[in-house]
Coordinates of C-alpha atoms in Angstrom, one line a residue:
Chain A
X1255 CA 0.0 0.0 0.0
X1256 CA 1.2 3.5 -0.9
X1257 CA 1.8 6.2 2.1
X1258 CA -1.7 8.0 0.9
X1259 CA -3.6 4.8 0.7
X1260 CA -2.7 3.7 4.3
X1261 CA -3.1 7.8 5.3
X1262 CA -6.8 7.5 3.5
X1263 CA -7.7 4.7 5.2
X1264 CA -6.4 5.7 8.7
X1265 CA -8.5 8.9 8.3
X1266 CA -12.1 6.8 6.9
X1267 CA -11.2 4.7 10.6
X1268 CA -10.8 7.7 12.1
X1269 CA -6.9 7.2 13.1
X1270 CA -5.5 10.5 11.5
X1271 CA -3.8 11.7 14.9
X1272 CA -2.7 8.0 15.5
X1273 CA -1.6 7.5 12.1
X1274 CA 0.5 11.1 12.5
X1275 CA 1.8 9.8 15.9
X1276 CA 2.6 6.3 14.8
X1277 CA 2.9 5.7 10.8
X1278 CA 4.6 2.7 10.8
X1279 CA 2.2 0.7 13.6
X1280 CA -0.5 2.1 11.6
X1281 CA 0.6 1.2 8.2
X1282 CA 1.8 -2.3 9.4
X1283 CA -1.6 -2.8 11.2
X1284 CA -3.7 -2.0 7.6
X1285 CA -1.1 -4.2 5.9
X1286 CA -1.5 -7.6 8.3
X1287 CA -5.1 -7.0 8.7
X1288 CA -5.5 -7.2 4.7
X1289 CA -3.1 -10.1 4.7
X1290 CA -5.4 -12.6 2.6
X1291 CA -7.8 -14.0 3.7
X1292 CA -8.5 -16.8 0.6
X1293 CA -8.7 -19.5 3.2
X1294 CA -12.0 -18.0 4.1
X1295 CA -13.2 -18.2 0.7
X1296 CA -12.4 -22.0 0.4
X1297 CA -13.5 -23.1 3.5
X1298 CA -16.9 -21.1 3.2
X1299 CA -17.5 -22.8 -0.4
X1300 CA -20.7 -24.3 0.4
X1301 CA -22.4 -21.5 2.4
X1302 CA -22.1 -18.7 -0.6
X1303 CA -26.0 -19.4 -2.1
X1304 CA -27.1 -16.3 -1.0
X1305 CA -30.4 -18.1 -0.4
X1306 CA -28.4 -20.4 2.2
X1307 CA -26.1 -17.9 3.6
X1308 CA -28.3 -17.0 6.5
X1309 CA -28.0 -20.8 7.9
X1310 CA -24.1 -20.0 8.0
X1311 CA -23.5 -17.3 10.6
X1312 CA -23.7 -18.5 14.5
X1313 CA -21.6 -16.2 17.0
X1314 CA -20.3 -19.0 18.7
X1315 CA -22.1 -22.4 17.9
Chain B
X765 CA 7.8 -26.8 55.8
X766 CA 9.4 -28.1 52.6
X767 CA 7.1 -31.4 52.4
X768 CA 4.2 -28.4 51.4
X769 CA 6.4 -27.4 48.3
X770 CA 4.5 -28.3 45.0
X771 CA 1.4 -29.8 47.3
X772 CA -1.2 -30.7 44.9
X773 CA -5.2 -30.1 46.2
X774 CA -5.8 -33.7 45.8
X775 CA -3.2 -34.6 48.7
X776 CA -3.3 -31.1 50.9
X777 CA -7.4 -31.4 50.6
X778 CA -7.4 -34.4 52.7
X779 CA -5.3 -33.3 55.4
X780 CA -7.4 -29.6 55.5
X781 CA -10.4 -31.9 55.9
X782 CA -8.7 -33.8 58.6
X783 CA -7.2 -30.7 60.7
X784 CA -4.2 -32.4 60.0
X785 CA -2.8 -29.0 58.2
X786 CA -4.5 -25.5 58.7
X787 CA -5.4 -23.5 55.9
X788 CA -3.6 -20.2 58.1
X789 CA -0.6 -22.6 58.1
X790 CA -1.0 -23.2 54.6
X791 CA -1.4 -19.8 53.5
X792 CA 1.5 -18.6 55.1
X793 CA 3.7 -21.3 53.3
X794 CA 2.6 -20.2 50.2
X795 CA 3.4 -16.5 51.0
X796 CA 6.9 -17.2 52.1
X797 CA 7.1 -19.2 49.0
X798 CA 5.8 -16.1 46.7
X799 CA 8.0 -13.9 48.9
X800 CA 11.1 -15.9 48.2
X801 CA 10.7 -17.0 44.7
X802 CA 8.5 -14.5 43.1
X803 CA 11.5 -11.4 42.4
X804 CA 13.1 -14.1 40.3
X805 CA 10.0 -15.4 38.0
X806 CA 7.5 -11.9 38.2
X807 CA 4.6 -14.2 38.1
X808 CA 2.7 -11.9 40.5
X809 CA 1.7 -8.7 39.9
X810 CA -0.2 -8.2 43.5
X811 CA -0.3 -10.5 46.5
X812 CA -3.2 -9.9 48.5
X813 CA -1.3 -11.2 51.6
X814 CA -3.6 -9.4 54.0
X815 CA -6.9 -11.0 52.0
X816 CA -5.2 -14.2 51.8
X817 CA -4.8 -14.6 55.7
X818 CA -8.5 -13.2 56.4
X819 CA -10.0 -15.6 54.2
X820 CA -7.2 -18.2 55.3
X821 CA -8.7 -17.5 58.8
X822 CA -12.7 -18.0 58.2
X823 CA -12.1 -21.1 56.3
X824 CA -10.2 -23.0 59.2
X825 CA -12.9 -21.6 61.6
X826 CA -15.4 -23.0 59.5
X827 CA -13.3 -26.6 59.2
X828 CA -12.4 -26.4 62.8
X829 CA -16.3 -26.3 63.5
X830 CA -17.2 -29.3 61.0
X831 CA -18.3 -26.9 58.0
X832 CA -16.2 -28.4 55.6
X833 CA -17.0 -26.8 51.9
X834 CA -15.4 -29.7 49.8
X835 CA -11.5 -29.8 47.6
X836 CA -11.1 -26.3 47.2
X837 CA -12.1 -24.9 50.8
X838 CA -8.4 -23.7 52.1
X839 CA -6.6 -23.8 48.9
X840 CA -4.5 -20.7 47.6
X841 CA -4.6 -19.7 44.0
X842 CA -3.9 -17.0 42.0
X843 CA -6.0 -14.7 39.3
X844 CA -4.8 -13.7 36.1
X845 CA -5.2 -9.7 36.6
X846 CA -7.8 -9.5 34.3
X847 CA -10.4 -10.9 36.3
X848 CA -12.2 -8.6 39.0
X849 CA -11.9 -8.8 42.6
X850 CA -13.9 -6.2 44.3
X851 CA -11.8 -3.4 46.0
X852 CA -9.0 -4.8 44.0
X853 CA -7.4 -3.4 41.2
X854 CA -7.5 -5.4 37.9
X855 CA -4.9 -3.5 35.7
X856 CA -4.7 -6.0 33.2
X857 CA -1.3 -5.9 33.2
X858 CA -1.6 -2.5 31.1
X859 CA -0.8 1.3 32.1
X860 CA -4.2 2.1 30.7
X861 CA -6.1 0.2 33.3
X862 CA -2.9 0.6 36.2
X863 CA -6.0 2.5 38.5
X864 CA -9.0 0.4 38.2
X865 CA -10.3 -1.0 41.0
X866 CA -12.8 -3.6 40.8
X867 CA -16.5 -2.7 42.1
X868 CA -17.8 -6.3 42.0
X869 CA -15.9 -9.8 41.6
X870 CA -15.9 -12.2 38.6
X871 CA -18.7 -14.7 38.7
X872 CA -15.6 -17.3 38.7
X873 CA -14.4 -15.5 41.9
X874 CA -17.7 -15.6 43.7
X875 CA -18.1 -19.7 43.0
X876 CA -14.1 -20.0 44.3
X877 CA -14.9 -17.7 47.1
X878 CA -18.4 -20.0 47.9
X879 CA -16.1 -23.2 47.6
X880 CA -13.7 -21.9 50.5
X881 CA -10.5 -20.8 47.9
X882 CA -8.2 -18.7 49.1
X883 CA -6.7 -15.6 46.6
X884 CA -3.0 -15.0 47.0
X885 CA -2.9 -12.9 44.5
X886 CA -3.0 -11.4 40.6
X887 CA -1.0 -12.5 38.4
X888 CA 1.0 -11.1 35.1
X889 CA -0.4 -10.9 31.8
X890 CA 0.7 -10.0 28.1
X891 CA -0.8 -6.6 28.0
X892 CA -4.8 -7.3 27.7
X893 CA -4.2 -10.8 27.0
X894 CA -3.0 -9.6 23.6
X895 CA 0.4 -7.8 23.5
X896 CA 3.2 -10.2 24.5
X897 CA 6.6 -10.1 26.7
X898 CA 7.5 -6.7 27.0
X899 CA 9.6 -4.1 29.0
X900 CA 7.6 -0.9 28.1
X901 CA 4.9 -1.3 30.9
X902 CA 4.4 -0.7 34.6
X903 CA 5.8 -4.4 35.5
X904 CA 7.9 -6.9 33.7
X905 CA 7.4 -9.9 32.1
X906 CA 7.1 -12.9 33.8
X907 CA 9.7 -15.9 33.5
X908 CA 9.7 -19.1 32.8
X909 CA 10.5 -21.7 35.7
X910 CA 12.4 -23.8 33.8
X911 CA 14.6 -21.8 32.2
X912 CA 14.2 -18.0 33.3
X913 CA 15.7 -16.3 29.8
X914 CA 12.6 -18.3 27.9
X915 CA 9.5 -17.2 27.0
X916 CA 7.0 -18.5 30.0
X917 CA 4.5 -18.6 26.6
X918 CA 1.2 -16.2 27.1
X919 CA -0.9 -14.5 27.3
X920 CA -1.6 -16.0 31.0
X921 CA 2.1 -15.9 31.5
X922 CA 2.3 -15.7 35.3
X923 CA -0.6 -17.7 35.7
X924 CA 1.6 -20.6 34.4
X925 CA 4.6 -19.1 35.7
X926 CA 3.6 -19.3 39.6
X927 CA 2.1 -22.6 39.4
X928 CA 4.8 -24.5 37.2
X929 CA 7.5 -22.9 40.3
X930 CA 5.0 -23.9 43.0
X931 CA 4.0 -21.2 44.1
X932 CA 0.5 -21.8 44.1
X933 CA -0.9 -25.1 43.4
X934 CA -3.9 -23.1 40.8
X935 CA -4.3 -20.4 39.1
X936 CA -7.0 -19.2 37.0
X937 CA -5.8 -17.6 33.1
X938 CA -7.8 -16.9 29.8
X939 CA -8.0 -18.6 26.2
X940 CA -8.8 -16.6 23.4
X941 CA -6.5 -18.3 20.8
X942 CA -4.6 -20.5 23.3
X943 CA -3.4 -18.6 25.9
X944 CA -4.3 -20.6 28.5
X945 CA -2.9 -23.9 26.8
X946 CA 0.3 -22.0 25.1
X947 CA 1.7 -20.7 29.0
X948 CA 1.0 -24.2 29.9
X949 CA 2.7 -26.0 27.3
X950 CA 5.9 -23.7 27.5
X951 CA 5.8 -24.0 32.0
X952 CA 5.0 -28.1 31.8
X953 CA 1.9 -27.4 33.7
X954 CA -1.6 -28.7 32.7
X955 CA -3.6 -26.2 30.9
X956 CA -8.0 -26.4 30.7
X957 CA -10.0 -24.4 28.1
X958 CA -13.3 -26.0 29.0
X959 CA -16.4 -25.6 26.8
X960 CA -17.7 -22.1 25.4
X961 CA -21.0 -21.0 27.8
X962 CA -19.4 -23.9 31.0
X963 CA -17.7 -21.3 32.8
X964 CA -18.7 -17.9 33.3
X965 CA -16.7 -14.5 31.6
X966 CA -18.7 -11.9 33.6
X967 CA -16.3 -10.0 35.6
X968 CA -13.5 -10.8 33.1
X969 CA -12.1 -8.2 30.9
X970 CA -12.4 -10.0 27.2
X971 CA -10.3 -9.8 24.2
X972 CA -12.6 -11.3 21.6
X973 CA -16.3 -12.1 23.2
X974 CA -16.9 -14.3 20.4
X975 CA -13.3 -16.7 21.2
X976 CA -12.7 -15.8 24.9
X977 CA -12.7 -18.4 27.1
X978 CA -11.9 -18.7 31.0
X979 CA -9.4 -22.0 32.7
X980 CA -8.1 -23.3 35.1
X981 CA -3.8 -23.7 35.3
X982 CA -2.5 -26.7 37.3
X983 CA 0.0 -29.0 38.2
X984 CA -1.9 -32.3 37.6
X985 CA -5.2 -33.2 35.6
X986 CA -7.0 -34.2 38.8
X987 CA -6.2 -30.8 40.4
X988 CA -7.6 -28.9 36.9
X989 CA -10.6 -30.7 37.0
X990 CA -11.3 -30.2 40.9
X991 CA -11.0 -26.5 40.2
X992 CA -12.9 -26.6 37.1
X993 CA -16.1 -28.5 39.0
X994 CA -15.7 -25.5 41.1
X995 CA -16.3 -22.7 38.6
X996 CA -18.3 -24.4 36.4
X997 CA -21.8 -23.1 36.2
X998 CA -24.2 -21.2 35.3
X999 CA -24.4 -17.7 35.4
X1000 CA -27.4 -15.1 34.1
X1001 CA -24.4 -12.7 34.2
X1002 CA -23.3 -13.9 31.3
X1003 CA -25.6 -14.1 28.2
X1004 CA -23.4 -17.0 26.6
X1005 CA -23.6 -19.3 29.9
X1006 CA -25.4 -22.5 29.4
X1007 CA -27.0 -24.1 31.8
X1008 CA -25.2 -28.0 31.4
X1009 CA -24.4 -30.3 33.8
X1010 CA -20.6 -30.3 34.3
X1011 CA -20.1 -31.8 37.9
X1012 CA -18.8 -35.8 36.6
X1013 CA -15.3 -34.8 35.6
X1014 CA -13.8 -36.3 38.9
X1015 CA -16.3 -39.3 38.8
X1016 CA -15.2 -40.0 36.1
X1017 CA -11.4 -39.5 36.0
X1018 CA -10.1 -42.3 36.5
X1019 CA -12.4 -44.3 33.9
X1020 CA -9.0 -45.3 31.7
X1021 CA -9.4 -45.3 27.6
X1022 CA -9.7 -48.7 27.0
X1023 CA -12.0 -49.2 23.8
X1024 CA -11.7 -45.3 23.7
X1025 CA -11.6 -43.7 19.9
X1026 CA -8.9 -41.0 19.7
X1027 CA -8.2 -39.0 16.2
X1028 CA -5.0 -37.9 15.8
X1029 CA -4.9 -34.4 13.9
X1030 CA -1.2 -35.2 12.7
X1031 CA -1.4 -32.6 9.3
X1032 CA -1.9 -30.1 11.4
X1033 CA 1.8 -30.4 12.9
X1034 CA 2.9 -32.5 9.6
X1035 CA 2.0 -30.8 6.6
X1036 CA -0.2 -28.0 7.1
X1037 CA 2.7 -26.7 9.2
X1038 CA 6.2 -27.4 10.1
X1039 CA 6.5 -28.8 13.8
X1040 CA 9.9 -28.9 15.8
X1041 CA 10.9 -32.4 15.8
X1042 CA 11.2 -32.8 19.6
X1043 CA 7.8 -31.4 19.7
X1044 CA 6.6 -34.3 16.9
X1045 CA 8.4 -36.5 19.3
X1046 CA 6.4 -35.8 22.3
X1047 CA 2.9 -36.9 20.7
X1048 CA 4.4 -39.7 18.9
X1049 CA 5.5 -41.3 21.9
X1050 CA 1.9 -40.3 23.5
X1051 CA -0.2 -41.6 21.1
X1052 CA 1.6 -45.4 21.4
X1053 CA 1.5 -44.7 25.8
X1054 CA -2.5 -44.1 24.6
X1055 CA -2.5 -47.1 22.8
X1056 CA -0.5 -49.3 25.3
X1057 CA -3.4 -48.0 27.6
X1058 CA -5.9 -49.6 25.4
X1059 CA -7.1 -46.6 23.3
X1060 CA -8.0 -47.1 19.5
X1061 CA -5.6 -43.9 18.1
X1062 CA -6.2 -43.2 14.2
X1063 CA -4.9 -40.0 11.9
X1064 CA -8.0 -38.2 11.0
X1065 CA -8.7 -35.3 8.3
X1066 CA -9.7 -31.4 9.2
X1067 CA -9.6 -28.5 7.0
X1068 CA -6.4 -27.1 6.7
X1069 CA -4.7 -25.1 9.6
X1070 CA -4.5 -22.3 7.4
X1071 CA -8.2 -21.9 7.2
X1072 CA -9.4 -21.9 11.2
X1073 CA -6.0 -19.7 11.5
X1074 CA -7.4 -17.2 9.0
X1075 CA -10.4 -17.3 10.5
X1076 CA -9.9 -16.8 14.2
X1077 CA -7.3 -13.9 13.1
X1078 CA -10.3 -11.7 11.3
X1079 CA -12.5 -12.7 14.3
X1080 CA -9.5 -11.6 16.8
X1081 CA -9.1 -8.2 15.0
X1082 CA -12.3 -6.8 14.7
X1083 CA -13.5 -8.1 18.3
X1084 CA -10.9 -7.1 19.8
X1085 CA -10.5 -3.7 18.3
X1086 CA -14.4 -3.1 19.7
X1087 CA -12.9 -3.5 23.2
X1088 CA -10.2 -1.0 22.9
X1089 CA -11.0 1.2 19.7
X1090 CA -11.5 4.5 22.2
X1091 CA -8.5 4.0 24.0
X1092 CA -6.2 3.3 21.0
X1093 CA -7.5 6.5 19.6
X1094 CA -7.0 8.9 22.5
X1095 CA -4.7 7.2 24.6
X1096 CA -2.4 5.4 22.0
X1097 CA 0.9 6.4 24.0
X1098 CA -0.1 4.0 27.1
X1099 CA -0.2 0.5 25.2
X1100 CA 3.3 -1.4 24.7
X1101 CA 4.2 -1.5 21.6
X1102 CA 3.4 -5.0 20.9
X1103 CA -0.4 -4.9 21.8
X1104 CA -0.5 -1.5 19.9
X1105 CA 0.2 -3.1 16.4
X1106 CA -1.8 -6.3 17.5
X1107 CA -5.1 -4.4 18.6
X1108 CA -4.9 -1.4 15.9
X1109 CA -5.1 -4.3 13.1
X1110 CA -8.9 -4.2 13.6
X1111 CA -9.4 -0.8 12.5
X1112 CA -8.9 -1.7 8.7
X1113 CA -10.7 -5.4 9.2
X1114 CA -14.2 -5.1 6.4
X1115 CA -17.0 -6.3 7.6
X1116 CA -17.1 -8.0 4.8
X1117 CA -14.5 -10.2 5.9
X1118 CA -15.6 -10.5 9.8
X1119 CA -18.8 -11.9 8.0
X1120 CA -16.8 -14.6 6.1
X1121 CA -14.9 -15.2 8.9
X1122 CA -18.0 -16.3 10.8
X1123 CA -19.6 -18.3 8.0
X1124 CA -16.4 -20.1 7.3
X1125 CA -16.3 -20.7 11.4
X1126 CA -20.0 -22.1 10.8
X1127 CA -18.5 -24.9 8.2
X1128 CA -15.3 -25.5 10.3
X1129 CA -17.3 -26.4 13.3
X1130 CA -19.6 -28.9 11.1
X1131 CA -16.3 -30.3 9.6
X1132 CA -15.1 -30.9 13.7
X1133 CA -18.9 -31.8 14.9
X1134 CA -19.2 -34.3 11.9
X1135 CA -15.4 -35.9 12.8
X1136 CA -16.1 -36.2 16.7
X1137 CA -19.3 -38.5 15.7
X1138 CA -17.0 -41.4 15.1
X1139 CA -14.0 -40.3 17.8
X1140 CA -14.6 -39.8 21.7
X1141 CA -11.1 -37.4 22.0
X1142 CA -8.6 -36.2 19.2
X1143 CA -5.0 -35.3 20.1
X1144 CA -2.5 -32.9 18.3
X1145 CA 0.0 -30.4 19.1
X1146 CA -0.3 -27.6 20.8
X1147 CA 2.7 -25.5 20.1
X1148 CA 4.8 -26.3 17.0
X1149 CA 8.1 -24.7 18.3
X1150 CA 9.6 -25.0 21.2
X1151 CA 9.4 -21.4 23.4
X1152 CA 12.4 -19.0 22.7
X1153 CA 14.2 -16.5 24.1
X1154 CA 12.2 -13.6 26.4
X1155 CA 14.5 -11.1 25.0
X1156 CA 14.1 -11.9 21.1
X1157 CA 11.0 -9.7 20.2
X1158 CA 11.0 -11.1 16.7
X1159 CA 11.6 -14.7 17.5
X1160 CA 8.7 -14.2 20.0
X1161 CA 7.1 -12.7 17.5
X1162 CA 7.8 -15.7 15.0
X1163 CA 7.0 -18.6 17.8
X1164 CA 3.8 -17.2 19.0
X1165 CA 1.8 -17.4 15.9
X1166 CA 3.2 -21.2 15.3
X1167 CA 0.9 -23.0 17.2
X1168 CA -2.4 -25.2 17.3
X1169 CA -4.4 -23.6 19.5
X1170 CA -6.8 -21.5 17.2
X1171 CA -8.9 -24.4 16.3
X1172 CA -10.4 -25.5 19.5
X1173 CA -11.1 -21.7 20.3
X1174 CA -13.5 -21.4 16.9
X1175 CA -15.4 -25.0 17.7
X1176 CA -15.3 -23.7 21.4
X1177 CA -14.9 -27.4 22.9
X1178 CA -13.0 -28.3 25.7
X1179 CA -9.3 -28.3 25.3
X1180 CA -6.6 -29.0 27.5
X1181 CA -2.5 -28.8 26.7
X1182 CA -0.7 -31.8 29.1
X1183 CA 3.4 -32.3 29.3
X1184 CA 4.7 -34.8 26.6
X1185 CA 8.4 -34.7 28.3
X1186 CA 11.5 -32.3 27.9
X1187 CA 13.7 -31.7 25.2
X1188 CA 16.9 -32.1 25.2
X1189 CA 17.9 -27.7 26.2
X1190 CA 15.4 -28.9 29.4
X1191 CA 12.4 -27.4 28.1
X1192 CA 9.3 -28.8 28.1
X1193 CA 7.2 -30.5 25.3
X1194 CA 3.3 -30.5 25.3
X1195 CA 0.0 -32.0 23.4
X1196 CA -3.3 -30.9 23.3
X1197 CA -6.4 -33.0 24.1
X1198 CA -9.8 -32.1 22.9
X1199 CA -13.3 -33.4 23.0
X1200 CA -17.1 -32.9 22.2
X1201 CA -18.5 -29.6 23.5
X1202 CA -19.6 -30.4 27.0
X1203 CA -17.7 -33.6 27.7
X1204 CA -15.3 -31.9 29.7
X1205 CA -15.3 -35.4 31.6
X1206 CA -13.7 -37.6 28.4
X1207 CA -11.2 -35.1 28.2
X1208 CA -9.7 -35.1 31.5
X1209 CA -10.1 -38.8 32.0
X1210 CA -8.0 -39.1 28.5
X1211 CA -5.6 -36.4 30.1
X1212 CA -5.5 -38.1 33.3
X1213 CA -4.5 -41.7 32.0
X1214 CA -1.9 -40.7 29.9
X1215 CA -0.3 -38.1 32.4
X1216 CA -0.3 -40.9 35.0
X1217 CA 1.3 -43.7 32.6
X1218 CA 3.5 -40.9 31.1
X1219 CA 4.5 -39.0 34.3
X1220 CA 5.5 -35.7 33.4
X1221 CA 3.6 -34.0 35.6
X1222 CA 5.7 -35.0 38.2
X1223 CA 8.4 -33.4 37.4
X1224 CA 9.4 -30.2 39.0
X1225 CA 11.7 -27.3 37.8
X1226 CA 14.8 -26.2 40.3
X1227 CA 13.6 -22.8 41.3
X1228 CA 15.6 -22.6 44.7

């Protein structure tokens, strides 16, 4: 991610003064939390019918 | 009084009962322990001596006039300090929380305090159960026992710390993605994350509501599951508290696993993810002292490692970041710098991808739920490296997210880490039992056979 990506997104989160304070927590935090996530995908496979999705979210079953 | 060293409540219960030793005289053993040992190991964080001897006092009163409560009634333990004590501070190990006392205990607290226990103290923490081992906050890390330059493993770091050194024979610690069984793993000691809703989380500063889990720290299965008889419950407190029976652990502990079906989750440590070979080792050598014992132990097939990691982290972040999201925006300065990175991930998690996160958690716990209908226990790894140097941020760094703890955390069933030996630096090894949701009782009488045919839990590190 560019510096004005990671400074755009720390301001939509509302983490401007943080992001000012602490750059490179901030732009390592928005870079691991966008590390991928394609195991989700696979593993969700069978639950993306939009007309069976609703069976497929428990908090904590 | 060196016969008291590393008492266990199975034997010291007994002799309470019988008058034989005082809980006062107990109590103050264990303080002079903490006293002596604790500047080396920073386990504790607070010792409520003055509490301790109060309470110390109204429970031999109450056995001196034949009012005995039952196993836990004069038995010290310690809290991990992120579980309330009324008029005591719970700081959570974090300079953010160094001032806040406690206005009402834990619903844990209460059911120790109703069964007679006796609090010696809090006990250290990574930063909110999140950061890690750190020297930018009010109080150090604590150390491991066997080996003070290694990582005592976390987040319930003193927790393990003070009852692996035998300090205490209990402690209470959290498990949101292991860190109840990782402290224990890396201290030798036994390690309980019982069943999501079994034991109460009011009181208890969380992490990730969703993943958090409360358990008990011991020295031997039989001791674990005597304390976790004692805070097992219900609790209205707490809107994910079931209300399940959970009182035949102990009955039936020493049942053996003869004709038992164990699964052995060996890609997880094989080739989902590279294991240290020590580590491999230790459950080999379990699974045949399991079979010798008469269980039936087969490999069996989960999804990938990679998927239940991927989707406890997004559940992790954006939970988590709930909790502190005020804090780390007007009082960033006050976290370490370790919990700072950890907790701020949340900010940029979509929703999007916390959704996913909890419809892939939704097929991961079918894929475990349809498995456990042909297998009464699975084993695996808990850790996959051995625990490294305190003073190494990045191999701490590297270590702590190498593990096998994740998985039991998304199903929410009852998962406890036991002692598969020592490797050849001295350090110890570990494994990980887990059963059905609610069958706390298989997985301690699994965990009790093979620790008493293996024998690790006797051993004891030299701390004097």
């Amino acid at each position: 991610m560019t510096e004005q990506q990671v400074a755009e997104m720390a301001m939509r989160v509302g983490l401007a003064d943080v992001f000012a304070q602490y750059p490179e927590i901030v732009r390592a935090a928005a870079a691991r939390a966008h590390a991928p996530l394609s195991p989700l995908d696979a593993v969700r496979a069978g639950t993306t019918e939009p007309a069976h999705m609703f069976q497929a979210i428990d908090s904590n079953p | 009084m060196k016969e008291l060293d590393y008492f266990t409540i199975a034997e010291i219960s007994g002799r309470l009962q019988s008058r034989e030793v005082s809980p006062v005289e107990l109590t103050r053993h264990v303080l002079s322990r903490i006293d002596k040992l604790d500047p080396e190991l920073n386990a504790f964080l607070e010792v409520t001596a003055d509490l301790a001897l109060e309470q110390a006092r109204v429970a031999e009163a109450e056995i001196l006039n034949g009012r005995y409560r039952g196993p836990m009634h004069g038995i010290p333990y310690g809290l991990k300090d992120l579980i309330d004590v009324a008029g005591l501070r719970t700081t959570c190990h974090s300079k953010i929380r160094a001032d806040n006392v406690a206005q009402r205990d834990a619903h844990v607290v209460t059911r120790l305090h109703e069964a007679g226990a006796i609090l010696v103290g809090k006990l250290a923490l990574h930063e909110f159960g999140s950061g890690g081992p750190t020297l930018d906050l009010p109080w150090p890390p604590a150390r491991n026992p066997w080996n003070r330059d290694i990582h005592p493993g976390g987040s319930s770091s003193g927790s393990a710390s003070a009852v692996a050194a035998g300090m205490i024979p209990a402690s209470l610690g959290t498990d949101t993605g292991g860190s109840v069984r990782n402290p224990a793993t890396c201290c030798g000691v036994v390690g309980m994350k019982p069943t999501y809703g079994t034991v109460s989380r009011s009181g208890v500063m969380p992490l990730s509501f969703s993943l958090d889990h409360v358990g008990p720290l011991t020295r031997t299965v039989e001791d674990n599951a005597i304390v976790y008889e004692a805070i097992a419950g219900y609790d209205p407190g707490d809107i994910t508290s079931r209300d399940v029976v959970t009182k035949s652990c102990l009955r039936q502990l020493r049942g053996g696993v003869k004709g038992l079906r164990i699964g052995c989750i060996e890609h997880f440590y094989t080739t989902d993810a590279a294991a240290d070979e020590e580590m491999k080792a230790g459950i080999d050598e379990a699974a045949a002292v399991l079979r010798r014992l008469g269980a039936d132990v087969r490999s069996v097939t989960l999804p990938a490692l990679s998927h239940w990691a991927a989707c406890g982290r997004a559940i992790i972040q954006s939970e988590s970041y709930v909790v502190h999201e005020a804090w780390l925006k007007t009082r960033p300065q006050d976290y370490c710098e370790i919990s700072r990175r950890k907790l701020m991930q949340g900010a940029f998690v979509r929703a999007e991808e916390y959704i996913k996160a909890l419809q892939a958690r939704t097929a991961l716990c079918a894929a475990f739920n349809e498995l456990m209908r042909d297998y009464d226990a699975v084993i695996t790894l808990s850790g996959l490296a051995l625990p490294c140097r305190l003073d190494d941020p990045e191999e701490v760094a590297r270590t702590y997210e190498r593990h096998v703890r994740m998985p039991f955390n998304i199903t929410g069933s009852p998962a406890i880490a036991v002692p598969t030996g020592f490797s050849k630096s001295g350090l110890p090894l570990g494994m990980q039992i887990a059963g059905k949701a609610f069958d706390e009782a298989t997985v301690y009488r699994v965990a009790f056979a093979y620790c008493e045919a293996s024998g690790w839990t006797g051993r004891k590190p030299t701390v004097q």
